[in-house]
Coordinates of C-alpha atoms and ligand atoms in Angstrom, one line a residue:
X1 CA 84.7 -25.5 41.2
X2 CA 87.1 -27.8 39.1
X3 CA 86.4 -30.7 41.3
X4 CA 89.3 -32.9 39.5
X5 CA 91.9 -30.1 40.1
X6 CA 90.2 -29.8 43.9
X7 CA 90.9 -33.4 44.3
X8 CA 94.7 -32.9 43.5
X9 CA 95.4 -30.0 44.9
X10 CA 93.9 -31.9 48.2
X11 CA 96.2 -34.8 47.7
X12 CA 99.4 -33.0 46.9
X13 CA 99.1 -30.9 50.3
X14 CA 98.4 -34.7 52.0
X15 CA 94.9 -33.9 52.8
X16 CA 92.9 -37.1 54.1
X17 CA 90.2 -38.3 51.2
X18 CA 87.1 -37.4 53.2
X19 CA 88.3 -33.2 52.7
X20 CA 87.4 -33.4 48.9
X21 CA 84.3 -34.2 50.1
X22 CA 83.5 -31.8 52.8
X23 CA 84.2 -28.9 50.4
X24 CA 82.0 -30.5 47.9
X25 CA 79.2 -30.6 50.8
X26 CA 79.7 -27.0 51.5
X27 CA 79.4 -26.0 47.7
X28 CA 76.3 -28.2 47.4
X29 CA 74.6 -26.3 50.2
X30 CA 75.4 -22.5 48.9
X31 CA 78.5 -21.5 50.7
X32 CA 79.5 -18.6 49.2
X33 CA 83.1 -19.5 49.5
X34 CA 86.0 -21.5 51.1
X35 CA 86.0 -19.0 54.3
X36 CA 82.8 -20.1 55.2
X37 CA 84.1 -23.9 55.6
X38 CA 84.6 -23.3 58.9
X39 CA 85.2 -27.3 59.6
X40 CA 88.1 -27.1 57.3
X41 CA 91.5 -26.1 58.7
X42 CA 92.0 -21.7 58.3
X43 CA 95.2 -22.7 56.7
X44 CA 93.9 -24.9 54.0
X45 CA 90.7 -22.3 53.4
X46 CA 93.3 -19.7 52.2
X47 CA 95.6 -22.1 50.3
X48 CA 92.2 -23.8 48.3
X49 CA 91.5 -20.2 47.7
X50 CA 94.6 -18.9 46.3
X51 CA 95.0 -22.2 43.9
X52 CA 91.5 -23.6 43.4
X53 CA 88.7 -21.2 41.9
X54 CA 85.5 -21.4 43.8
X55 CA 83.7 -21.4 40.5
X56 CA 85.1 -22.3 37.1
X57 CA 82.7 -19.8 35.2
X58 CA 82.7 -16.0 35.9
X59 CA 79.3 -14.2 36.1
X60 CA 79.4 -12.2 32.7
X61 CA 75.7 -10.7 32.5
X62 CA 72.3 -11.5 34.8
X63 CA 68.8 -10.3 33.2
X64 CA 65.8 -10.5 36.2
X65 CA 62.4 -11.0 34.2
X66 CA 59.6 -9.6 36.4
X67 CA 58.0 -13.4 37.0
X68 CA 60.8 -14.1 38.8
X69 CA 62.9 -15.5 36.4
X70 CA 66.9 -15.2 36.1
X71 CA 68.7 -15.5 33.1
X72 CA 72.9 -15.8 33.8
X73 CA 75.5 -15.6 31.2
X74 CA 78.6 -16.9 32.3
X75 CA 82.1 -17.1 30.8
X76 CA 84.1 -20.5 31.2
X77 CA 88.0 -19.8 32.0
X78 CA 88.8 -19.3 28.5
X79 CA 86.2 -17.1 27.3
X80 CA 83.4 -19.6 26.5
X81 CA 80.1 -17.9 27.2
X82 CA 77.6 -20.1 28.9
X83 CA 74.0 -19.4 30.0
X84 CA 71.4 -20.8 32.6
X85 CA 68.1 -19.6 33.5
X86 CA 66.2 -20.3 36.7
X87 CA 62.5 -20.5 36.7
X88 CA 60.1 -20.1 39.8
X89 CA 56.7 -21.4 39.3
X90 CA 53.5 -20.3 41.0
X91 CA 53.0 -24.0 42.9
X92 CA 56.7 -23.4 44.5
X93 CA 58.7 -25.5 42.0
X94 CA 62.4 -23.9 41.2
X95 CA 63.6 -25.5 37.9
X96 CA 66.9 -24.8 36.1
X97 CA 67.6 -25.0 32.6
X98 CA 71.7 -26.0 32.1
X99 CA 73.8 -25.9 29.2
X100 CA 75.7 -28.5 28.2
X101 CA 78.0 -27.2 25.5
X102 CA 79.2 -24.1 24.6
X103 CA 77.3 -23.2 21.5
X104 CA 76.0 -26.0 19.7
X105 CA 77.0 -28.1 16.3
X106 CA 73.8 -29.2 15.3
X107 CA 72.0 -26.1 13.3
X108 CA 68.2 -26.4 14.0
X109 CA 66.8 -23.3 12.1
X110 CA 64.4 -21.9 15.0
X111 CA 67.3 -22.1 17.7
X112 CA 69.5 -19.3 18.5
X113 CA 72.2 -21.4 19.8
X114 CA 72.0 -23.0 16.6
X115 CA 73.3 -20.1 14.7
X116 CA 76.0 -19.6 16.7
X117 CA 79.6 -20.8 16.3
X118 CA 80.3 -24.1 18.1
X119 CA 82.9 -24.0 21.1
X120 CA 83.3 -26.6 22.8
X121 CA 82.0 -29.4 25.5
X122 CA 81.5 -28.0 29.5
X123 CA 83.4 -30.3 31.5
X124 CA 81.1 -31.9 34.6
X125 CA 82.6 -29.1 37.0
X126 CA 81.0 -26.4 34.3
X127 CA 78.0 -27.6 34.1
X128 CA 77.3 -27.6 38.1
X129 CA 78.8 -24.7 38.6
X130 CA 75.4 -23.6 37.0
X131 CA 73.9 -24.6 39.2
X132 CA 75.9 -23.8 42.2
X133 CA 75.2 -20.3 41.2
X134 CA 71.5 -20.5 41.6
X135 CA 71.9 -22.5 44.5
X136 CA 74.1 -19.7 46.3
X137 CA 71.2 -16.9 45.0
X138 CA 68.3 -18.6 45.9
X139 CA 69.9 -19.4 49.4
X140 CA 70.7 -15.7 50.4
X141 CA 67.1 -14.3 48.5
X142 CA 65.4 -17.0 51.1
X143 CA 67.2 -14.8 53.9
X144 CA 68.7 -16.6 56.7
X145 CA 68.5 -20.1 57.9
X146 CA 66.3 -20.9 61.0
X147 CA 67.5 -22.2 63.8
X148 CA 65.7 -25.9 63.5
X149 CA 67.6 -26.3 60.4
X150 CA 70.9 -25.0 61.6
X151 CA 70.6 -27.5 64.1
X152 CA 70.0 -30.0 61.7
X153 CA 72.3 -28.8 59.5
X154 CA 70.4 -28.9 56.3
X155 CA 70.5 -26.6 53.6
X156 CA 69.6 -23.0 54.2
X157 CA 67.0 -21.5 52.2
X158 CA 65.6 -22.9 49.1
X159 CA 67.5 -25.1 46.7
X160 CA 66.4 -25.4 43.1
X161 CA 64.7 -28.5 42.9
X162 CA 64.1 -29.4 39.1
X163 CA 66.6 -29.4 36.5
X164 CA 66.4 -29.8 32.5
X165 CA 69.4 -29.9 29.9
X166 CA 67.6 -27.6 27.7
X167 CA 70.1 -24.9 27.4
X168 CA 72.8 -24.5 24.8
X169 CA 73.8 -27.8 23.1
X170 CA 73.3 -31.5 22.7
X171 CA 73.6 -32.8 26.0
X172 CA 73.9 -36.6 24.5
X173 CA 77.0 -35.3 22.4
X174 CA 78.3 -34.6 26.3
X175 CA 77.0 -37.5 27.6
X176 CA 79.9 -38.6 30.3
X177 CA 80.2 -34.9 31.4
X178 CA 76.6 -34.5 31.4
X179 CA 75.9 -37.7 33.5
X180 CA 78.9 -36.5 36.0
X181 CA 77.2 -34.2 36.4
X182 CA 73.7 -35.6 37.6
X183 CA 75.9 -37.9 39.8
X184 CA 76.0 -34.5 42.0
X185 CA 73.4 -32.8 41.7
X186 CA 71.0 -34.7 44.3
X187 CA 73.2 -32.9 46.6
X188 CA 72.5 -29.8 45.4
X189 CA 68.4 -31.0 46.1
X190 CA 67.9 -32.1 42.8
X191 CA 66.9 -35.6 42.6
X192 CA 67.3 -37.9 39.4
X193 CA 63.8 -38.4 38.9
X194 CA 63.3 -34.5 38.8
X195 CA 66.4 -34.0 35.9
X196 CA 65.7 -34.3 32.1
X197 CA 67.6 -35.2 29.2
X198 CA 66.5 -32.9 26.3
X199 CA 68.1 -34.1 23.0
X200 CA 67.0 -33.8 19.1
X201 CA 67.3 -37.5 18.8
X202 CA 70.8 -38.5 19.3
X203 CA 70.2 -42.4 19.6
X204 CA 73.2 -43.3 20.2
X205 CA 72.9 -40.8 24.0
X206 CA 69.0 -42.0 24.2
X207 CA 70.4 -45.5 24.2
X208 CA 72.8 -45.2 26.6
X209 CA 70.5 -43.3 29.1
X210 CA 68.5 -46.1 29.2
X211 CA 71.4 -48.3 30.5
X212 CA 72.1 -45.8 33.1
X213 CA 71.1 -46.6 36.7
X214 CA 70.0 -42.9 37.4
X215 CA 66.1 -42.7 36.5
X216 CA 66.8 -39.4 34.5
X217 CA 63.7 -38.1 32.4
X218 CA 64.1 -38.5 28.6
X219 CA 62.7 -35.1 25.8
X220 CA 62.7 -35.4 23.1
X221 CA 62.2 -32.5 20.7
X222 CA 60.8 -33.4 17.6
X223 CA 59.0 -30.2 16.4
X224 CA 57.6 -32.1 13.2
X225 CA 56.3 -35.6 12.0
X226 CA 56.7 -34.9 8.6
X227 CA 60.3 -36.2 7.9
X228 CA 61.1 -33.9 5.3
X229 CA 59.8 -30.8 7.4
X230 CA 62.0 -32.4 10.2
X231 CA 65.0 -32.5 8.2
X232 CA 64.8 -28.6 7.1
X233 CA 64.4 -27.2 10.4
X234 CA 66.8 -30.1 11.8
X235 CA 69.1 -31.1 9.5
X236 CA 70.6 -33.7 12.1
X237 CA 67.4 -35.6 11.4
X238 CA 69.0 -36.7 8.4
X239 CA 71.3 -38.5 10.3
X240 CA 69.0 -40.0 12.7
X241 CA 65.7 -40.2 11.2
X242 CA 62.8 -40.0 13.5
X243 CA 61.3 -43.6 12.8
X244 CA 64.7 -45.0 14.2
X245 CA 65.0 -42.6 17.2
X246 CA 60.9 -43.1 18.2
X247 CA 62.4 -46.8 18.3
X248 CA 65.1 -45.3 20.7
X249 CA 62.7 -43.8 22.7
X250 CA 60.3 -47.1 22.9
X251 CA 63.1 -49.1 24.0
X252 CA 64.2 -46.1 26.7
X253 CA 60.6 -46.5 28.0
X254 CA 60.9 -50.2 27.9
X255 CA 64.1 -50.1 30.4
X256 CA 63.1 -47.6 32.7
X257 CA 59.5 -47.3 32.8
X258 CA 59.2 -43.4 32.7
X259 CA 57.2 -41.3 29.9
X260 CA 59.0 -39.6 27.4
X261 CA 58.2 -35.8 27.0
X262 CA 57.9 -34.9 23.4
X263 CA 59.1 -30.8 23.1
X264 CA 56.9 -29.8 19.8
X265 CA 58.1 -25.7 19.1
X266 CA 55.0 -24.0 17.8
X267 CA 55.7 -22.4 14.5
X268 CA 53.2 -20.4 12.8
X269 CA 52.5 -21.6 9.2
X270 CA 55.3 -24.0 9.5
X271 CA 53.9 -27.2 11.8
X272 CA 50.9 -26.0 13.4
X273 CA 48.2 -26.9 10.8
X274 CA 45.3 -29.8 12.3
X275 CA 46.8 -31.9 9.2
X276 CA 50.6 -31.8 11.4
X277 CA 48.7 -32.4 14.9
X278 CA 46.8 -35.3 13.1
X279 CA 50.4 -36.6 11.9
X280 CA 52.1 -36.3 15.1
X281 CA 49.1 -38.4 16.8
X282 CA 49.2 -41.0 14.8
X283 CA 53.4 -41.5 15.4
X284 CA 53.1 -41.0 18.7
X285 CA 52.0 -44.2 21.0
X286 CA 50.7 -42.4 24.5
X287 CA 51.7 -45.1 26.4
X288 CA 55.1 -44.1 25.9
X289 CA 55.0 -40.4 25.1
X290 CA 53.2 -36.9 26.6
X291 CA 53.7 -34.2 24.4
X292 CA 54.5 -30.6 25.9
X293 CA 53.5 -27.8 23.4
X294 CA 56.4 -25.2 23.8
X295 CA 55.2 -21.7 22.4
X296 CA 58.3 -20.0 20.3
X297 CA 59.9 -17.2 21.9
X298 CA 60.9 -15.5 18.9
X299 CA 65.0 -15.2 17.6
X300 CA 64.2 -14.0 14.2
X301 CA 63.6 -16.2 11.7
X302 CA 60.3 -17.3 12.5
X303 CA 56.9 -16.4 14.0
X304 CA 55.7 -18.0 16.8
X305 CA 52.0 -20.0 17.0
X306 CA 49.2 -17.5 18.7
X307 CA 47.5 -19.2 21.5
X308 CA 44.2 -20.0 20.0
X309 CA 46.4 -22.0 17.0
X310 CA 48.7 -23.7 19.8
X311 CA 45.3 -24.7 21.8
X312 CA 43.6 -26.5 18.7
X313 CA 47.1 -28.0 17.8
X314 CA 46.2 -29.6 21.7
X315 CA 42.5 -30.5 21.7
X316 CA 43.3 -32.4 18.1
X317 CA 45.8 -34.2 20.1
X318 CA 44.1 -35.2 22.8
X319 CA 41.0 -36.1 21.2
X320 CA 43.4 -38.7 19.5
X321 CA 44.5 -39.9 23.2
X322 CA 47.6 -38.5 23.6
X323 CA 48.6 -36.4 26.5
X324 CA 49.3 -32.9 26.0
X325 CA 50.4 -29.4 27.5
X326 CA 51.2 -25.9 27.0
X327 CA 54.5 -25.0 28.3
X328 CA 53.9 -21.4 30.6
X329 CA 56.1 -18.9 28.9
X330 CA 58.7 -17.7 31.7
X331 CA 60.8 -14.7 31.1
X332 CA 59.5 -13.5 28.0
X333 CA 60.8 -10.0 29.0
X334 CA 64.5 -10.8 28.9
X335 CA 65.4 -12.8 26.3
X336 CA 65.2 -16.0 28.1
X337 CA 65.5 -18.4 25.0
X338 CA 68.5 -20.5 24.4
X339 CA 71.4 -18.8 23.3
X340 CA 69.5 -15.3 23.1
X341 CA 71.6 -13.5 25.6
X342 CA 74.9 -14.7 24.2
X343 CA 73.9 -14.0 20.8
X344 CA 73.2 -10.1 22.0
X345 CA 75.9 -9.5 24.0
X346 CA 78.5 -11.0 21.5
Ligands
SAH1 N1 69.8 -29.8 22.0 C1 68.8 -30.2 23.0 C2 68.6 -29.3 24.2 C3 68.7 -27.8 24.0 S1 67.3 -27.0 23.2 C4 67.4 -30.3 22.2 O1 67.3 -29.8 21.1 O2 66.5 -30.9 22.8 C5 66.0 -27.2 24.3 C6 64.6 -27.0 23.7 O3 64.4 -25.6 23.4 C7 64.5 -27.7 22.4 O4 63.3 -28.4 22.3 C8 64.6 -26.6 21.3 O5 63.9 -27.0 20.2 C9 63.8 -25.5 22.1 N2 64.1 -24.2 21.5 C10 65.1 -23.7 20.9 N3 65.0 -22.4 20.5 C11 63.7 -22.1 21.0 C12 63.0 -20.8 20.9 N4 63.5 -19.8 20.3 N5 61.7 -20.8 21.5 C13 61.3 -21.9 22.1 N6 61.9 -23.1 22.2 C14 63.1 -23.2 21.6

């Protein structure tokens, strides 16, 4: 819900300050809707839901893959489309993957958000209501709550529990909405130290995130050492160049102590040679980075690494020291890559 518009419409009607908050509460735990606010006055339930949308997106388009991952395309109040994807993992984790923008500027070749036309920023309120949605589905797919935690009035089913900003757009080029964001979202169960900040290298966003006082995880997807390699698959490396932005990422491990995950997109005959792992070892000080190798989940232009190619790309790796890990594929089955679902249905 537009929390800013939530906020005046509260104060214009003389509402005390604490009711913003109690509606935020209930959103945060996976009501389904003002009705169900039933500390709130019956009057003021009807009048927030005449004048203040529960959400500020509009379900557009859901895919279910069968390893139980959900895909949503959403439409923002002027038509924007904007996706999310939940993932459940085996060991129990939930993680969602947000979108910051709408679209994206930059134009990395592999990315399917990349070839689509830039819209514009998601406001804070956009980019929770994201996650509100999978909040809301994962609370009525867990079935009712028990008694012990009516009682104690904690959230009902499951709440997602991880997030990453690795959906459509540059999250650091939506930095304050982005960060208003993750003010929230522990209430939604989704601590600080379990969000991540996925970004090409935007220094100026890396730097700031390292001021922050949220202990946010830093990606960084670099996808090639070679810096003219870098620059043809992203051309905003040309702008920040990588020596400069693994400087960023020193100094972000300097101020907050956390390892910085390293995204490396495994294409075939493009970076996955034992020359390119060699490369990327020798840039790459383990102290401060862990590299995840993230097998392409193909949009077109390019063929993704098999999995014998993406495991030697590993072993030369850590033979050199560094940590490194496959990422599991989720939701092969529909689509589930950035900006694939808008791309089809547009
Ligand atoms: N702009 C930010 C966040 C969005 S992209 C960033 O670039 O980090 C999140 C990750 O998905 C990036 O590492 C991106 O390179 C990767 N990615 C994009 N398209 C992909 C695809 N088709 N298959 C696998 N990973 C992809």
């Amino acid at each position: 819900m537009d929390l800013a518009l939530l906020q005046r419409t509260l104060a214009d009607a003389g509402q005390p300050a604490f009711r913003a908050r109690q509606v935020w509460a209930w959103a945060a735990r996976g009501a389904d809707g003002y009705a169900a606010m039933t500390d709130l006055p019956a009057g003021l339930r009807d009048d927030l839901a005449a004048t203040v949308p529960f959400s500020t997106l509009a379900l557009a388009d859901e895919a279910h893959a069968k390893d139980g991952t959900v895909k949503s395309l959403f439409h923002t109040a002027d038509g924007r489309p904007v996706e999310a994807v939940l993932m459940r993992y085996r060991d129990g984790r939930r993680s969602l993957c947000l979108s910051s923008q709408s679209g994206c500027p930059l134009t990395c070749t592999f990315c399917a958000t990349g070839a689509m036309k830039f819209g514009r920023n998601l406001t804070a309120s956009e980019i929770l209501d994201q996650a509100l949605h999978f909040r809301r589905m994962l609370r009525t797919t867990a079935g009712r709550p028990t008694s012990s935690e009516r009682d104690a009035g904690s959230p009902a089913g499951d709440s997602p529990d991880h997030v990453v900003f690795m959906g459509m757009g540059e999250p650091m080029m939506n930095l304050d909405s982005v960060l208003e964001a993750c003010r929230r979202l522990p209430g939604v169960g989704i601590t600080h130290r379990r969000t991540a900040i996925s970004t090409v290298g935007w220094i100026p966003g890396i730097d700031r995130l390292a001021q922050t006082d949220m202990p946010i995880r830093l990606a960084l997807s670099l996808h090639a050492a070679d810096p003219a390699l870098r620059s043809e698959i992203m051309p905003v490396n040309e702008r920040y160049p990588l020596a400069d932005v693994l400087a960023a990422c020193t100094r972000f491990h300097a101020a907050k102590r956390r390892l910085v995950f390293v995204e490396y997109v495994m294409l075939a005959g493009v970076n996955d040679r034992y020359e390119q792992a060699v490369a990327l070892a020798e840039i790459l000080d383990p102290k401060v980075f862990k590299v995840n190798l993230i097998p392409y989940n193909p949009t077109g232009s390019f063929d993704g690494s098999g999995p014998e190619a993406i495991d030697t790309f590993r072993a030369v790796l850590e033979e050199r020291g560094l940590r490194a890990t496959v990422r599991l594929t989720r939701g092969r089955d529909i689509a589930a890559a950035c900006g694939q679902l808008a791309a089809a249905s547009a």
